[in-house]
Amino acid sequence: MLRDLSHPIRDGMTVYPGDPSVAVRPALSLETDGVEVARIDMGSHTGTHVDAPAHTVAGGRTMASVSLDELVGEAVVLRVPGASPGSAYGLEELTLDGGAVPDELPRIVIIDTGWAQWFGSERALRHPFMSAAAAKELWARGMRVLAVDTLSPDETGGSAFPVHDVVLGGDGLIVENVCGLEGLPGRVEVGFFPLRLEGDGAPVRGVAFL
């Protein structure tokens, strides 16, 4: 059984403030051209997407160097019970199946704050965000891909990107705007499959293998 972990790409959908807006328009039609074709205008960080190191690191690795193997495998789903708007969460707020974060983590760590339900609303901009200390500790325990159900693991609208600095600065990857995490087991096989773009990031189709 497969579960989709990605938001659909739609005309006018929510994007990170300042990113290109999303426009999906008819380009060709059955009536006049014999085929239906849509014209899509969007940024590389649209919807559920992956950030390559080049997104925030000068000279960093681009998507051309990201292999599918890095984005497929066992993941842990860490939850943030009672997350509140605009609040920072640290390691002590993260739980795995109701218990503490283990000392050793698989490469892929998914954070469930419950905020995916607000995607598309103004509340999405006031999401909880991870502390730099928590990111450093998760990295030390083995995380190399951080996936979050928010617009960013950092505070949206902030002037700094400390979690990006930890993960992308370490040549890791960040997946943002994940959804469909409700009821997932604490350990699950997942895959994040990006469009084959070669720049700073790419939309992904996220899948949990249940």
PDB file of C-alpha atoms in Angstrom:
ATOM      1  CA  MET A   1       0.000   0.000   0.000  1.00  0.00           C
ATOM      2  CA  LEU A   2       1.263   3.472  -0.903  1.00  0.00           C
ATOM      3  CA  ARG A   3       0.467   6.792   0.735  1.00  0.00           C
ATOM      4  CA  ASP A   4       1.063  10.100  -1.023  1.00  0.00           C
ATOM      5  CA  LEU A   5       3.072  12.551   1.099  1.00  0.00           C
ATOM      6  CA  SER A   6       2.932  15.474  -1.338  1.00  0.00           C
ATOM      7  CA  HIS A   7       0.583  18.392  -1.903  1.00  0.00           C
ATOM      8  CA  PRO A   8      -0.989  18.660  -5.363  1.00  0.00           C
ATOM      9  CA  ILE A   9       0.357  21.435  -7.570  1.00  0.00           C
ATOM     10  CA  ARG A  10      -2.463  23.859  -8.310  1.00  0.00           C
ATOM     11  CA  ASP A  11      -2.921  27.282  -9.814  1.00  0.00           C
ATOM     12  CA  GLY A  12      -2.383  29.970  -7.158  1.00  0.00           C
ATOM     13  CA  MET A  13      -1.236  27.553  -4.443  1.00  0.00           C
ATOM     14  CA  THR A  14       0.679  28.659  -1.346  1.00  0.00           C
ATOM     15  CA  VAL A  15       4.385  29.369  -1.843  1.00  0.00           C
ATOM     16  CA  TYR A  16       7.112  30.622   0.466  1.00  0.00           C
ATOM     17  CA  PRO A  17       6.864  34.446   0.652  1.00  0.00           C
ATOM     18  CA  GLY A  18       8.844  35.954  -2.212  1.00  0.00           C
ATOM     19  CA  ASP A  19       8.976  32.772  -4.291  1.00  0.00           C
ATOM     20  CA  PRO A  20       7.440  32.743  -7.777  1.00  0.00           C
ATOM     21  CA  SER A  21       3.679  32.266  -7.746  1.00  0.00           C
ATOM     22  CA  VAL A  22       2.193  29.172  -9.366  1.00  0.00           C
ATOM     23  CA  ALA A  23       0.153  29.571 -12.547  1.00  0.00           C
ATOM     24  CA  VAL A  24      -1.454  26.637 -14.339  1.00  0.00           C
ATOM     25  CA  ARG A  25      -3.220  27.720 -17.519  1.00  0.00           C
ATOM     26  CA  PRO A  26      -4.580  26.025 -20.655  1.00  0.00           C
ATOM     27  CA  ALA A  27      -2.047  26.049 -23.493  1.00  0.00           C
ATOM     28  CA  LEU A  28      -3.767  23.795 -26.019  1.00  0.00           C
ATOM     29  CA  SER A  29      -7.317  22.451 -26.052  1.00  0.00           C
ATOM     30  CA  LEU A  30      -9.156  19.500 -27.567  1.00  0.00           C
ATOM     31  CA  GLU A  31     -11.576  21.862 -29.298  1.00  0.00           C
ATOM     32  CA  THR A  32      -8.976  23.874 -31.203  1.00  0.00           C
ATOM     33  CA  ASP A  33      -5.802  21.770 -31.151  1.00  0.00           C
ATOM     34  CA  GLY A  34      -6.970  18.192 -30.747  1.00  0.00           C
ATOM     35  CA  VAL A  35      -5.075  17.748 -27.456  1.00  0.00           C
ATOM     36  CA  GLU A  36      -5.177  19.107 -23.911  1.00  0.00           C
ATOM     37  CA  VAL A  37      -1.904  20.679 -22.728  1.00  0.00           C
ATOM     38  CA  ALA A  38      -1.394  22.927 -19.703  1.00  0.00           C
ATOM     39  CA  ARG A  39       1.156  25.699 -19.371  1.00  0.00           C
ATOM     40  CA  ILE A  40       2.794  25.652 -15.902  1.00  0.00           C
ATOM     41  CA  ASP A  41       4.773  28.538 -14.417  1.00  0.00           C
ATOM     42  CA  MET A  42       6.329  27.918 -10.987  1.00  0.00           C
ATOM     43  CA  GLY A  43       9.518  28.083  -8.961  1.00  0.00           C
ATOM     44  CA  SER A  44      11.850  25.198  -8.195  1.00  0.00           C
ATOM     45  CA  HIS A  45      10.648  25.189  -4.559  1.00  0.00           C
ATOM     46  CA  THR A  46       6.946  24.756  -5.299  1.00  0.00           C
ATOM     47  CA  GLY A  47       4.739  22.565  -3.125  1.00  0.00           C
ATOM     48  CA  THR A  48       6.385  19.503  -1.612  1.00  0.00           C
ATOM     49  CA  HIS A  49       9.982  19.891  -2.728  1.00  0.00           C
ATOM     50  CA  VAL A  50      13.611  19.179  -1.933  1.00  0.00           C
ATOM     51  CA  ASP A  51      16.278  21.789  -1.185  1.00  0.00           C
ATOM     52  CA  ALA A  52      19.756  20.993  -2.491  1.00  0.00           C
ATOM     53  CA  PRO A  53      22.752  22.537  -0.684  1.00  0.00           C
ATOM     54  CA  ALA A  54      23.064  25.112  -3.506  1.00  0.00           C
ATOM     55  CA  HIS A  55      19.794  26.634  -2.255  1.00  0.00           C
ATOM     56  CA  THR A  56      21.603  28.427   0.583  1.00  0.00           C
ATOM     57  CA  VAL A  57      25.289  27.471   0.264  1.00  0.00           C
ATOM     58  CA  ALA A  58      27.522  29.277  -2.239  1.00  0.00           C
ATOM     59  CA  GLY A  59      29.128  26.625  -4.418  1.00  0.00           C
ATOM     60  CA  GLY A  60      26.987  23.932  -2.797  1.00  0.00           C
ATOM     61  CA  ARG A  61      25.890  20.732  -4.453  1.00  0.00           C
ATOM     62  CA  THR A  62      23.011  21.021  -6.939  1.00  0.00           C
ATOM     63  CA  MET A  63      20.235  18.561  -7.717  1.00  0.00           C
ATOM     64  CA  ALA A  64      22.393  17.240 -10.573  1.00  0.00           C
ATOM     65  CA  SER A  65      24.510  15.548  -7.879  1.00  0.00           C
ATOM     66  CA  VAL A  66      21.633  14.237  -5.746  1.00  0.00           C
ATOM     67  CA  SER A  67      20.978  10.531  -6.229  1.00  0.00           C
ATOM     68  CA  LEU A  68      17.623   8.853  -5.691  1.00  0.00           C
ATOM     69  CA  ASP A  69      19.311   6.556  -3.159  1.00  0.00           C
ATOM     70  CA  GLU A  70      19.691   9.540  -0.815  1.00  0.00           C
ATOM     71  CA  LEU A  71      15.951  10.183  -0.801  1.00  0.00           C
ATOM     72  CA  VAL A  72      14.653   6.616  -0.470  1.00  0.00           C
ATOM     73  CA  GLY A  73      14.827   4.326   2.561  1.00  0.00           C
ATOM     74  CA  GLU A  74      13.882   3.912   6.185  1.00  0.00           C
ATOM     75  CA  ALA A  75      12.691   7.045   7.963  1.00  0.00           C
ATOM     76  CA  VAL A  76      11.642   7.901  11.484  1.00  0.00           C
ATOM     77  CA  VAL A  77       8.617  10.117  12.014  1.00  0.00           C
ATOM     78  CA  LEU A  78       9.214  12.450  14.965  1.00  0.00           C
ATOM     79  CA  ARG A  79       6.135  14.271  16.214  1.00  0.00           C
ATOM     80  CA  VAL A  80       5.720  17.588  18.030  1.00  0.00           C
ATOM     81  CA  PRO A  81       2.626  17.193  20.230  1.00  0.00           C
ATOM     82  CA  GLY A  82       0.841  20.446  20.979  1.00  0.00           C
ATOM     83  CA  ALA A  83       2.883  22.560  18.556  1.00  0.00           C
ATOM     84  CA  SER A  84       1.742  26.179  18.589  1.00  0.00           C
ATOM     85  CA  PRO A  85       1.924  28.955  15.969  1.00  0.00           C
ATOM     86  CA  GLY A  86       5.303  30.645  15.545  1.00  0.00           C
ATOM     87  CA  SER A  87       6.965  28.647  18.330  1.00  0.00           C
ATOM     88  CA  ALA A  88      10.370  27.021  18.315  1.00  0.00           C
ATOM     89  CA  TYR A  89      10.684  23.351  19.207  1.00  0.00           C
ATOM     90  CA  GLY A  90      13.781  21.560  20.401  1.00  0.00           C
ATOM     91  CA  LEU A  91      14.859  17.976  20.894  1.00  0.00           C
ATOM     92  CA  GLU A  92      12.878  17.713  24.120  1.00  0.00           C
ATOM     93  CA  GLU A  93       9.621  18.436  22.255  1.00  0.00           C
ATOM     94  CA  LEU A  94      10.224  15.701  19.666  1.00  0.00           C
ATOM     95  CA  THR A  95       8.844  12.209  20.296  1.00  0.00           C
ATOM     96  CA  LEU A  96       9.103   8.862  18.522  1.00  0.00           C
ATOM     97  CA  ASP A  97       6.068   6.688  19.197  1.00  0.00           C
ATOM     98  CA  GLY A  98       5.519   8.679  22.389  1.00  0.00           C
ATOM     99  CA  GLY A  99       9.072   8.197  23.648  1.00  0.00           C
ATOM    100  CA  ALA A 100      12.370  10.026  23.384  1.00  0.00           C
ATOM    101  CA  VAL A 101      14.377  10.462  20.206  1.00  0.00           C
ATOM    102  CA  PRO A 102      16.773   7.492  19.887  1.00  0.00           C
ATOM    103  CA  ASP A 103      20.526   7.970  20.003  1.00  0.00           C
ATOM    104  CA  GLU A 104      20.953   6.579  16.483  1.00  0.00           C
ATOM    105  CA  LEU A 105      18.745   7.717  13.625  1.00  0.00           C
ATOM    106  CA  PRO A 106      18.320   6.563  10.032  1.00  0.00           C
ATOM    107  CA  ARG A 107      19.364   8.913   7.260  1.00  0.00           C
ATOM    108  CA  ILE A 108      15.819  10.274   6.735  1.00  0.00           C
ATOM    109  CA  VAL A 109      14.013  12.078   9.566  1.00  0.00           C
ATOM    110  CA  ILE A 110      10.467  13.377   9.105  1.00  0.00           C
ATOM    111  CA  ILE A 111       8.983  15.987  11.453  1.00  0.00           C
ATOM    112  CA  ASP A 112       5.209  15.976  12.002  1.00  0.00           C
ATOM    113  CA  THR A 113       4.011  19.192  13.645  1.00  0.00           C
ATOM    114  CA  GLY A 114       0.442  18.747  12.407  1.00  0.00           C
ATOM    115  CA  TRP A 115       0.810  21.907  10.321  1.00  0.00           C
ATOM    116  CA  ALA A 116       0.178  20.290   6.935  1.00  0.00           C
ATOM    117  CA  GLN A 117      -3.541  20.798   7.591  1.00  0.00           C
ATOM    118  CA  TRP A 118      -3.026  24.566   7.330  1.00  0.00           C
ATOM    119  CA  PHE A 119      -1.282  24.515   3.953  1.00  0.00           C
ATOM    120  CA  GLY A 120      -3.103  26.986   1.722  1.00  0.00           C
ATOM    121  CA  SER A 121      -4.130  29.282   4.579  1.00  0.00           C
ATOM    122  CA  GLU A 122      -2.535  32.304   6.253  1.00  0.00           C
ATOM    123  CA  ARG A 123      -1.848  30.112   9.301  1.00  0.00           C
ATOM    124  CA  ALA A 124       0.669  28.144   7.216  1.00  0.00           C
ATOM    125  CA  LEU A 125       3.025  31.141   7.454  1.00  0.00           C
ATOM    126  CA  ARG A 126       2.991  31.012  11.276  1.00  0.00           C
ATOM    127  CA  HIS A 127       4.209  27.456  11.602  1.00  0.00           C
ATOM    128  CA  PRO A 128       6.347  26.003  14.395  1.00  0.00           C
ATOM    129  CA  PHE A 129      10.049  25.830  13.579  1.00  0.00           C
ATOM    130  CA  MET A 130      13.054  23.799  14.698  1.00  0.00           C
ATOM    131  CA  SER A 131      15.833  25.141  16.903  1.00  0.00           C
ATOM    132  CA  ALA A 132      19.362  25.073  15.538  1.00  0.00           C
ATOM    133  CA  ALA A 133      20.422  23.015  18.549  1.00  0.00           C
ATOM    134  CA  ALA A 134      17.868  20.324  17.684  1.00  0.00           C
ATOM    135  CA  ALA A 135      19.053  20.234  14.066  1.00  0.00           C
ATOM    136  CA  LYS A 136      22.666  19.842  15.185  1.00  0.00           C
ATOM    137  CA  GLU A 137      21.743  16.990  17.540  1.00  0.00           C
ATOM    138  CA  LEU A 138      19.669  15.163  14.911  1.00  0.00           C
ATOM    139  CA  TRP A 139      22.577  15.541  12.497  1.00  0.00           C
ATOM    140  CA  ALA A 140      24.982  14.130  15.087  1.00  0.00           C
ATOM    141  CA  ARG A 141      22.682  11.121  15.516  1.00  0.00           C
ATOM    142  CA  GLY A 142      22.716  10.245  11.817  1.00  0.00           C
ATOM    143  CA  MET A 143      20.134  12.402  10.006  1.00  0.00           C
ATOM    144  CA  ARG A 144      21.130  13.476   6.506  1.00  0.00           C
ATOM    145  CA  VAL A 145      17.682  14.256   5.038  1.00  0.00           C
ATOM    146  CA  LEU A 146      15.314  16.415   7.077  1.00  0.00           C
ATOM    147  CA  ALA A 147      11.672  16.395   5.924  1.00  0.00           C
ATOM    148  CA  VAL A 148       9.139  18.772   7.510  1.00  0.00           C
ATOM    149  CA  ASP A 149       5.397  19.343   7.118  1.00  0.00           C
ATOM    150  CA  THR A 150       5.860  23.142   7.129  1.00  0.00           C
ATOM    151  CA  LEU A 151       7.017  25.780   4.643  1.00  0.00           C
ATOM    152  CA  SER A 152      10.475  25.589   6.208  1.00  0.00           C
ATOM    153  CA  PRO A 153      12.236  24.014   9.184  1.00  0.00           C
ATOM    154  CA  ASP A 154      13.299  27.601   9.989  1.00  0.00           C
ATOM    155  CA  GLU A 155      11.000  30.452  10.908  1.00  0.00           C
ATOM    156  CA  THR A 156       9.235  31.766   7.814  1.00  0.00           C
ATOM    157  CA  GLY A 157       9.877  35.494   7.498  1.00  0.00           C
ATOM    158  CA  GLY A 158      12.970  35.345   9.689  1.00  0.00           C
ATOM    159  CA  SER A 159      16.253  36.923   8.695  1.00  0.00           C
ATOM    160  CA  ALA A 160      18.369  33.788   9.216  1.00  0.00           C
ATOM    161  CA  PHE A 161      18.195  30.115   8.253  1.00  0.00           C
ATOM    162  CA  PRO A 162      20.057  28.272  11.026  1.00  0.00           C
ATOM    163  CA  VAL A 163      18.551  24.836  10.328  1.00  0.00           C
ATOM    164  CA  HIS A 164      19.327  25.182   6.627  1.00  0.00           C
ATOM    165  CA  ASP A 165      22.868  26.132   7.667  1.00  0.00           C
ATOM    166  CA  VAL A 166      23.213  22.896   9.639  1.00  0.00           C
ATOM    167  CA  VAL A 167      21.675  20.505   7.108  1.00  0.00           C
ATOM    168  CA  LEU A 168      22.497  22.060   3.732  1.00  0.00           C
ATOM    169  CA  GLY A 169      25.794  23.328   5.130  1.00  0.00           C
ATOM    170  CA  GLY A 170      26.647  19.716   5.930  1.00  0.00           C
ATOM    171  CA  ASP A 171      25.801  18.660   2.346  1.00  0.00           C
ATOM    172  CA  GLY A 172      22.494  17.147   3.439  1.00  0.00           C
ATOM    173  CA  LEU A 173      19.020  17.680   1.989  1.00  0.00           C
ATOM    174  CA  ILE A 174      15.780  19.267   3.218  1.00  0.00           C
ATOM    175  CA  VAL A 175      12.294  18.293   2.056  1.00  0.00           C
ATOM    176  CA  GLU A 176       9.570  20.847   2.818  1.00  0.00           C
ATOM    177  CA  ASN A 177       5.754  20.825   2.776  1.00  0.00           C
ATOM    178  CA  VAL A 178       5.359  17.089   3.379  1.00  0.00           C
ATOM    179  CA  CYS A 179       1.777  15.988   4.137  1.00  0.00           C
ATOM    180  CA  GLY A 180      -0.179  12.799   4.842  1.00  0.00           C
ATOM    181  CA  LEU A 181       1.719  11.979   8.028  1.00  0.00           C
ATOM    182  CA  GLU A 182      -1.341  11.242  10.161  1.00  0.00           C
ATOM    183  CA  GLY A 183      -1.280   7.708  11.506  1.00  0.00           C
ATOM    184  CA  LEU A 184       2.048   6.775   9.929  1.00  0.00           C
ATOM    185  CA  PRO A 185       4.130   4.398  12.053  1.00  0.00           C
ATOM    186  CA  GLY A 186       7.190   5.812  13.780  1.00  0.00           C
ATOM    187  CA  ARG A 187       9.445   3.901  11.421  1.00  0.00           C
ATOM    188  CA  VAL A 188       8.445   3.668   7.776  1.00  0.00           C
ATOM    189  CA  GLU A 189       9.957   3.247   4.321  1.00  0.00           C
ATOM    190  CA  VAL A 190       9.626   6.405   2.244  1.00  0.00           C
ATOM    191  CA  GLY A 191      10.720   7.834  -1.070  1.00  0.00           C
ATOM    192  CA  PHE A 192      10.950  11.434  -2.245  1.00  0.00           C
ATOM    193  CA  PHE A 193      11.181  11.466  -6.027  1.00  0.00           C
ATOM    194  CA  PRO A 194      12.225  14.848  -7.482  1.00  0.00           C
ATOM    195  CA  LEU A 195      11.713  16.207 -10.961  1.00  0.00           C
ATOM    196  CA  ARG A 196      15.013  15.831 -12.752  1.00  0.00           C
ATOM    197  CA  LEU A 197      15.988  19.479 -12.480  1.00  0.00           C
ATOM    198  CA  GLU A 198      19.643  20.290 -12.047  1.00  0.00           C
ATOM    199  CA  GLY A 199      19.496  23.454  -9.960  1.00  0.00           C
ATOM    200  CA  ASP A 200      18.929  24.453  -6.335  1.00  0.00           C
ATOM    201  CA  GLY A 201      15.840  22.323  -5.705  1.00  0.00           C
ATOM    202  CA  ALA A 202      12.925  20.487  -7.266  1.00  0.00           C
ATOM    203  CA  PRO A 203       9.296  19.529  -6.574  1.00  0.00           C
ATOM    204  CA  VAL A 204       8.994  15.941  -5.361  1.00  0.00           C
ATOM    205  CA  ARG A 205       6.369  13.219  -5.214  1.00  0.00           C
ATOM    206  CA  GLY A 206       6.620  11.852  -1.686  1.00  0.00           C
ATOM    207  CA  VAL A 207       5.545   8.268  -1.006  1.00  0.00           C
ATOM    208  CA  ALA A 208       5.284   6.141   2.138  1.00  0.00           C
ATOM    209  CA  PHE A 209       5.411   2.382   1.565  1.00  0.00           C
ATOM    210  CA  LEU A 210       3.008   0.846   4.069  1.00  0.00           C
TER     211      LEU A 210
END
